[in-house]
GROMACS .gro file of C-alpha atoms in nm:
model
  278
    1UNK     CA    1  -2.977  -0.018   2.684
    2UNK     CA    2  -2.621   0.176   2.709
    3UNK     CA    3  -2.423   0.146   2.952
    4UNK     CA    4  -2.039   0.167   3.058
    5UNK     CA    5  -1.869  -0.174   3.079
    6UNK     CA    6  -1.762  -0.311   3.412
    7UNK     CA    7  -1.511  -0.579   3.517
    8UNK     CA    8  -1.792  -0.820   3.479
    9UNK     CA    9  -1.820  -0.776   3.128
   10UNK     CA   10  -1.444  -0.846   3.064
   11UNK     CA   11  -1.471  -1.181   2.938
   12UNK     CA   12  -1.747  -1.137   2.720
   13UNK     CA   13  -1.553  -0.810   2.560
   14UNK     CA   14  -1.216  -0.995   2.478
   15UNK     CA   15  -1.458  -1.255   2.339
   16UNK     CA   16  -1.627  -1.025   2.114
   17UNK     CA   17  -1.280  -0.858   2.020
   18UNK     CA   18  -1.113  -1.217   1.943
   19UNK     CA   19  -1.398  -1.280   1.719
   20UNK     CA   20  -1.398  -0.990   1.523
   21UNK     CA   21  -1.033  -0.901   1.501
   22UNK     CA   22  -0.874  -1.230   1.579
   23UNK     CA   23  -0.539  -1.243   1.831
   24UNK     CA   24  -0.458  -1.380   2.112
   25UNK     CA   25  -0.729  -1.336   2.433
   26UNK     CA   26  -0.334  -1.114   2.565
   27UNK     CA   27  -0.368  -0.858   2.276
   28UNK     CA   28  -0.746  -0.815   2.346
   29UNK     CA   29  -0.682  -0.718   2.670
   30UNK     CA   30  -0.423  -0.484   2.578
   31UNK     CA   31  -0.659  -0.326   2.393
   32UNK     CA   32  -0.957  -0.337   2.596
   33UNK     CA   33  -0.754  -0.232   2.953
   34UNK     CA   34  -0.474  -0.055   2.812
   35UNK     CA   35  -0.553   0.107   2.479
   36UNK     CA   36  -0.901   0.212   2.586
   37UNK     CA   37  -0.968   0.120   2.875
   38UNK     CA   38  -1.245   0.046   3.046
   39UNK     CA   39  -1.412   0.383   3.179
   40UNK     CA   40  -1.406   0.420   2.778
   41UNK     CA   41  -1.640   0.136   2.638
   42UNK     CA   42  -1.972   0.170   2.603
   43UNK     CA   43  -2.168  -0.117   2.566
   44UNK     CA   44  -2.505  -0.167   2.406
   45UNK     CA   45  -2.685  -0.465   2.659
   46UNK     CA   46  -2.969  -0.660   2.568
   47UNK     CA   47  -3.293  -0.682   2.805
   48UNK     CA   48  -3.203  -0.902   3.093
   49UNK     CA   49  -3.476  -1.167   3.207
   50UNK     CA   50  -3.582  -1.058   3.558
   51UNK     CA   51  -3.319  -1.035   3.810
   52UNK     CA   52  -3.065  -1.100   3.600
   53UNK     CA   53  -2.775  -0.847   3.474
   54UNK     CA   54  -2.772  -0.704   3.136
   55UNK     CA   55  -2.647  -0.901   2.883
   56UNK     CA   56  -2.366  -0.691   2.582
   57UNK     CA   57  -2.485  -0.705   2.293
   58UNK     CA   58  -2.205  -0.477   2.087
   59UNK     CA   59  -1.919  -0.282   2.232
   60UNK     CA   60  -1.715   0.017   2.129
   61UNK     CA   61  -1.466   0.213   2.327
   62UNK     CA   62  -1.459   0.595   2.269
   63UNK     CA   63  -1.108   0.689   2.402
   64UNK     CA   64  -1.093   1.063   2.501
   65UNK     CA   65  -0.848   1.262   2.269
   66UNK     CA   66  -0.732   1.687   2.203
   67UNK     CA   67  -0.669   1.856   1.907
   68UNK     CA   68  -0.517   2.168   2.017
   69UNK     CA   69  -0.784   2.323   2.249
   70UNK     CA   70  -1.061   2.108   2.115
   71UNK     CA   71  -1.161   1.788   2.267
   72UNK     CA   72  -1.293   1.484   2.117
   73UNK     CA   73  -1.283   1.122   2.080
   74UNK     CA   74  -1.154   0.835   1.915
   75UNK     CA   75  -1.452   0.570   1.854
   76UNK     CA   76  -1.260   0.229   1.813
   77UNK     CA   77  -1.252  -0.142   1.888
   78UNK     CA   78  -1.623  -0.212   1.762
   79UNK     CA   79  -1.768  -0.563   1.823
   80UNK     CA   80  -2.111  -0.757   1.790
   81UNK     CA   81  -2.196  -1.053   1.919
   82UNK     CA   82  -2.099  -1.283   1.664
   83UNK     CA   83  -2.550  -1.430   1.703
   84UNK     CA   84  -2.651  -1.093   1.662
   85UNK     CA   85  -2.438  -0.957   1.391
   86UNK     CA   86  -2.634  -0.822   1.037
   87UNK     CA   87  -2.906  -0.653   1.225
   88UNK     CA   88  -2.782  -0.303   1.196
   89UNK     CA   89  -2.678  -0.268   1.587
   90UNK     CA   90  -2.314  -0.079   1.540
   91UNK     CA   91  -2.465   0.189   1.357
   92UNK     CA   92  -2.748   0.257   1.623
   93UNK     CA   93  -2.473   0.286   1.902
   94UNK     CA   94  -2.248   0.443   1.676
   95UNK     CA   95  -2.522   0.712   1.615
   96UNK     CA   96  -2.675   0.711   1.984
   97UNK     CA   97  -2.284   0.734   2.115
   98UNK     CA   98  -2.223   1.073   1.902
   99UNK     CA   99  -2.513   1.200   1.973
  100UNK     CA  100  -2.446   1.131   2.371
  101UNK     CA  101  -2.089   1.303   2.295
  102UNK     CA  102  -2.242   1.589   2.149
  103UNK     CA  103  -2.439   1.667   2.431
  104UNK     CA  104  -2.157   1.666   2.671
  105UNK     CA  105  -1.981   1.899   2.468
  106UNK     CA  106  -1.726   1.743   2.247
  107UNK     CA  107  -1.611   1.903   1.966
  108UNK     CA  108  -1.590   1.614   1.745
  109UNK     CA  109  -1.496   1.242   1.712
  110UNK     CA  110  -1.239   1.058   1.473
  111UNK     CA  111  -1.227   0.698   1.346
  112UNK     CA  112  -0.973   0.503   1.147
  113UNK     CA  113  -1.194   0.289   0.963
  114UNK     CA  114  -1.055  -0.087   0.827
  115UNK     CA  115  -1.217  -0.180   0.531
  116UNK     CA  116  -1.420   0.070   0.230
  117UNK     CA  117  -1.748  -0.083   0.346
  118UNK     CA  118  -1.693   0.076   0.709
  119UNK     CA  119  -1.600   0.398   0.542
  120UNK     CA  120  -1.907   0.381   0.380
  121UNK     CA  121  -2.085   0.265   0.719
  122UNK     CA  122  -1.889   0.621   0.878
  123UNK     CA  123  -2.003   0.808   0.623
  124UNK     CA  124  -2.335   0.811   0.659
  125UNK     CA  125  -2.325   0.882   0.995
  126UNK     CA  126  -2.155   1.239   0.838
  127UNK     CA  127  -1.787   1.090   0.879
  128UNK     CA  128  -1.577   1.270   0.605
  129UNK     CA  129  -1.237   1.160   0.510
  130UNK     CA  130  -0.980   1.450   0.597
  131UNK     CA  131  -0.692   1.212   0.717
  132UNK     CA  132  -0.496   1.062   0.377
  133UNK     CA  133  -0.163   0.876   0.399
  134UNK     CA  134   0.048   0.894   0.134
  135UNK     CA  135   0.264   0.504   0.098
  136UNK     CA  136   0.634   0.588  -0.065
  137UNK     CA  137   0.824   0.288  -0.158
  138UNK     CA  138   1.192   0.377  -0.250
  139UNK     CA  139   1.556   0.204  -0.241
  140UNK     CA  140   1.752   0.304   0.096
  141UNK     CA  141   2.109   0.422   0.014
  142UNK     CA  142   2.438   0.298   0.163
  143UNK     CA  143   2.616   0.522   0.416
  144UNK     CA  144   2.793   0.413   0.703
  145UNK     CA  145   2.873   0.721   0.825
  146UNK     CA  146   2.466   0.776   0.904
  147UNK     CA  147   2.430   0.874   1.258
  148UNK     CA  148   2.150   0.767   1.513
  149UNK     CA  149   2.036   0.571   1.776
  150UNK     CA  150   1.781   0.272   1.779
  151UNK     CA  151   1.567   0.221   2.081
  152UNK     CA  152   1.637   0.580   2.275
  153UNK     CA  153   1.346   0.734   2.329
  154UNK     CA  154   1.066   0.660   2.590
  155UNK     CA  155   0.691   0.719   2.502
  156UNK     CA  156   0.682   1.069   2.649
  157UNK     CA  157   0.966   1.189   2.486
  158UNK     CA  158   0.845   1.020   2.178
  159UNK     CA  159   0.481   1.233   2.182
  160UNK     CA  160   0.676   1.558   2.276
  161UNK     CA  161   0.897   1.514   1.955
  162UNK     CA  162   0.609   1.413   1.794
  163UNK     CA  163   0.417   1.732   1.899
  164UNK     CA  164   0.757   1.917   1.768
  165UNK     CA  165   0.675   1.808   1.417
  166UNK     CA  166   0.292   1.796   1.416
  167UNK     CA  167   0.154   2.096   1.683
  168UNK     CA  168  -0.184   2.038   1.520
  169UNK     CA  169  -0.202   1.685   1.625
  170UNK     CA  170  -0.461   1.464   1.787
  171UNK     CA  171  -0.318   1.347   2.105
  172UNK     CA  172  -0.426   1.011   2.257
  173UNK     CA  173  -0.397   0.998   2.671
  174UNK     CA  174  -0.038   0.914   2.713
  175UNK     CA  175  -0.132   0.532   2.941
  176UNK     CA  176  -0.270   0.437   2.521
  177UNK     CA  177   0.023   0.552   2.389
  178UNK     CA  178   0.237   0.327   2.608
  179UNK     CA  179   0.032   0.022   2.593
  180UNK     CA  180   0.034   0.105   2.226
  181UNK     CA  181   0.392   0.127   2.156
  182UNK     CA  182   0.448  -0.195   2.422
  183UNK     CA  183   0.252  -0.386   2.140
  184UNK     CA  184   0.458  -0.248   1.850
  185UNK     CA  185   0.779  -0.315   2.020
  186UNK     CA  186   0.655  -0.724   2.055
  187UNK     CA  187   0.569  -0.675   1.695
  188UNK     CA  188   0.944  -0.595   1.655
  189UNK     CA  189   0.936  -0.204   1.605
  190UNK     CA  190   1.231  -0.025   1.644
  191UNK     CA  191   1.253   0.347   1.727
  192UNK     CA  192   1.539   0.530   1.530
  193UNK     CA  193   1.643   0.863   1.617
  194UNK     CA  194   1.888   1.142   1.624
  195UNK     CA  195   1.854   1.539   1.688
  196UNK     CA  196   1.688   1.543   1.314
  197UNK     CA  197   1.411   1.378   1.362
  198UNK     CA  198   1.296   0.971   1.414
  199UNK     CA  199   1.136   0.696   1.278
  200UNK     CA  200   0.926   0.423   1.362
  201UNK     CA  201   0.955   0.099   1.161
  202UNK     CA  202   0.948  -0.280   1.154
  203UNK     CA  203   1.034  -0.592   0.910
  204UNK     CA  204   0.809  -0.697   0.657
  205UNK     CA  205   1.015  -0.962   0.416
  206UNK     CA  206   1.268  -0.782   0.183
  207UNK     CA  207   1.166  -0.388   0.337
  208UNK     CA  208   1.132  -0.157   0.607
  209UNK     CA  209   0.778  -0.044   0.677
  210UNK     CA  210   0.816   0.292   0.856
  211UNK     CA  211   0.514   0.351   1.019
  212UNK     CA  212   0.617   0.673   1.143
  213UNK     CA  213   0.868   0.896   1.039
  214UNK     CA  214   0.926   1.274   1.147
  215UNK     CA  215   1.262   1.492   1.071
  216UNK     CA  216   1.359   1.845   0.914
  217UNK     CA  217   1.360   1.792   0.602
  218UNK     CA  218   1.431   1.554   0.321
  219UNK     CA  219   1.781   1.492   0.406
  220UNK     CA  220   1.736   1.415   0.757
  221UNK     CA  221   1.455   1.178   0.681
  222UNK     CA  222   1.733   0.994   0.401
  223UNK     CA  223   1.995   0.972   0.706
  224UNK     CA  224   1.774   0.781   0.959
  225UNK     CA  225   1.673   0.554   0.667
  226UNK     CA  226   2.004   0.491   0.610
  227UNK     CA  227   2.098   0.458   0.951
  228UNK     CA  228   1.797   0.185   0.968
  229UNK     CA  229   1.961   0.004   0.668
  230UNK     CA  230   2.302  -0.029   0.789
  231UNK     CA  231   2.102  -0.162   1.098
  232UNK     CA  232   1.941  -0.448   0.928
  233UNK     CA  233   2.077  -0.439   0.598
  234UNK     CA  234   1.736  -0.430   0.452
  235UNK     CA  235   1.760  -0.136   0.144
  236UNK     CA  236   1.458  -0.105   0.063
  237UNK     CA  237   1.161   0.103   0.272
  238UNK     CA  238   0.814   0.173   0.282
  239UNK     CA  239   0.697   0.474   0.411
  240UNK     CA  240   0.349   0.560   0.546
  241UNK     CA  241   0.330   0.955   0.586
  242UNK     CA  242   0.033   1.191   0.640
  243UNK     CA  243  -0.071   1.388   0.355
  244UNK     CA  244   0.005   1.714   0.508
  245UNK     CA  245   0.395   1.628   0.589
  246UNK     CA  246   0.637   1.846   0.387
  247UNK     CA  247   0.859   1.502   0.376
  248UNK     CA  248   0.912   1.383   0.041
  249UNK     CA  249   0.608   1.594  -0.104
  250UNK     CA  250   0.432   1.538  -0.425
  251UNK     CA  251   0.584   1.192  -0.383
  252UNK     CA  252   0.410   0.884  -0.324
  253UNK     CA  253   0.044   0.659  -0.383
  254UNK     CA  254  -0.238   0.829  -0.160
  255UNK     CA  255  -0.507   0.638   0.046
  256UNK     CA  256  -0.778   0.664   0.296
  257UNK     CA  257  -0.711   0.662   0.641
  258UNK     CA  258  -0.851   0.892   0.924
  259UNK     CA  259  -1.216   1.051   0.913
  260UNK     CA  260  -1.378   1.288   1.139
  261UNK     CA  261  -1.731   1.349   1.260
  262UNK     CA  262  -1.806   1.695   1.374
  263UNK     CA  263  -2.029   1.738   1.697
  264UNK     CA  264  -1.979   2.118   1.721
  265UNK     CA  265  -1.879   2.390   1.521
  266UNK     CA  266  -1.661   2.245   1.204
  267UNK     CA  267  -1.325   2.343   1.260
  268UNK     CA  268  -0.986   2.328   1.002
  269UNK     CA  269  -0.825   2.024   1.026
  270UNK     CA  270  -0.551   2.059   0.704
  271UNK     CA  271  -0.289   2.080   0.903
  272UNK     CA  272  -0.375   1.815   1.150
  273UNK     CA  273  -0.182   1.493   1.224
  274UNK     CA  274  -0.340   1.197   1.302
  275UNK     CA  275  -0.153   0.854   1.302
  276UNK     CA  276  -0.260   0.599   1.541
  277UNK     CA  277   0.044   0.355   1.501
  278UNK     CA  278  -0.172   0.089   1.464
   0.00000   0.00000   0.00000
């Protein structure tokens, strides 16, 4: 049986998200109440014995999301029961939820799949990958005279200069992107900006991974990396940018990332964005 979660099935969620994706029982309900939310997960419940409520079985939130004037969703945050796991249940709801979506109307659904062998699992529900990242590792020069600001910009401002950059990009509700960048920033994320452009990035040992970075052109992209080095005095960075950014092109290692799922009439999507920050 499918059904929408409720409060009562809160516990049993964050249990099933703890087990899958480990984390503390705080950063599953981030995701579960703030990321998706709870109007957004759709839960597959075994028979109940008589009189008693249904009992989940597997979860998976399908958080609404635009791309341009289509409208779609993001399928995320999939969990079994730990008992009932290897017996095929994700792809049934998986397959019953697009076809459910399709019926309402939705153009199509995206996922950002975490290993090859959920790719594959995507795939052949007619997933295809159309989202690559390209990773660019390079040395950060030294300039003190690099102007920008660390910290400035609030979440709305931060999807409108997104949107400034990417116009074809798939917009989450703006309550996920704030419970989303709340988790980044206890990650220790830092926000760099100026009138060029900005930059999303965090520690990790010797380097900065920038796991967003947006700005007019090459140069402007060098002086907020720069700015971020005279920051932390880290020099050297790691970026993670969509295949279909002009920054730094022809240059890096390309990967898998984003897929999409169709559910009405195939649309382009070369020139769409589609970075979840997570």
């Amino acid at each position: 049986m499918l059904c929408k979660a409720t409060e009562a099935d809160l516990e049993q969620m964050v249990a099933f998200r703890r087990k899958t994706y480990g984390g503390t029982r705080q950063d599953a309900l981030d995701w579960l109440c703030g990321i998706v939310g709870l109007d957004n997960i759709l839960i597959l419940a075994r028979d109940p014995a008589p009189g008693a409520k249904p009992i989940p079985a597997a979860m998976i939130g399908a958080v609404p999301v635009e791309c341009g004037h289509h409208h779609g969703v993001w399928l995320c945050c999939m969990a079994t029961d730990p008992s009932l796991q290897g017996r095929g249940l994700m792809p049934k709801l998986l397959a019953t939820c697009l076809r459910a979506f399709s019926a309402k109307g939705c153009d199509f659904a995206v996922a950002a799949p975490q290993s090859t062998r959920a790719a594959k699992a995507f795939s052949q529900l007619n997933f295809q990958g159309r989202f690559p990242l390209r990773i660019i590792r390079k040395p950060i020069e030294h300039n003190l005279w690099a102007r920008a600001e660390f910290d400035n910009l609030t979440v709305r401002k931060l999807i409108d200069t997104r949107m400034r950059y990417q116009p074809a990009c798939i917009a989450l509700p703006e309550s996920s992107m704030n419970t989303m960048i709340t988790r980044l920033y206890r990650r220790g994320m830092t926000i760099v900006s100026n009138q060029r452009g900005y930059g999303l990035y965090c520690q990790e040992k010797n380097e900065l991974l920038f796991m967003e970075l947006q700005a007019d052109n090459d140069h402007s992209a060098d002086i907020l990396l720069q700015a971020a080095r005279e920051h932390t005095g880290l020099t050297k960075a790691r970026l993670l940018l969509a295949e279909n950014q002009f920054l730094y092109l022809g240059e890096g290692k390309r990967c898998g990332y984003g897929m999409i799922c169709y559910l009405g009439q195939p649309f382009p999507v070369t020139d769409v964005y589609f970075r979840l920050l997570l």
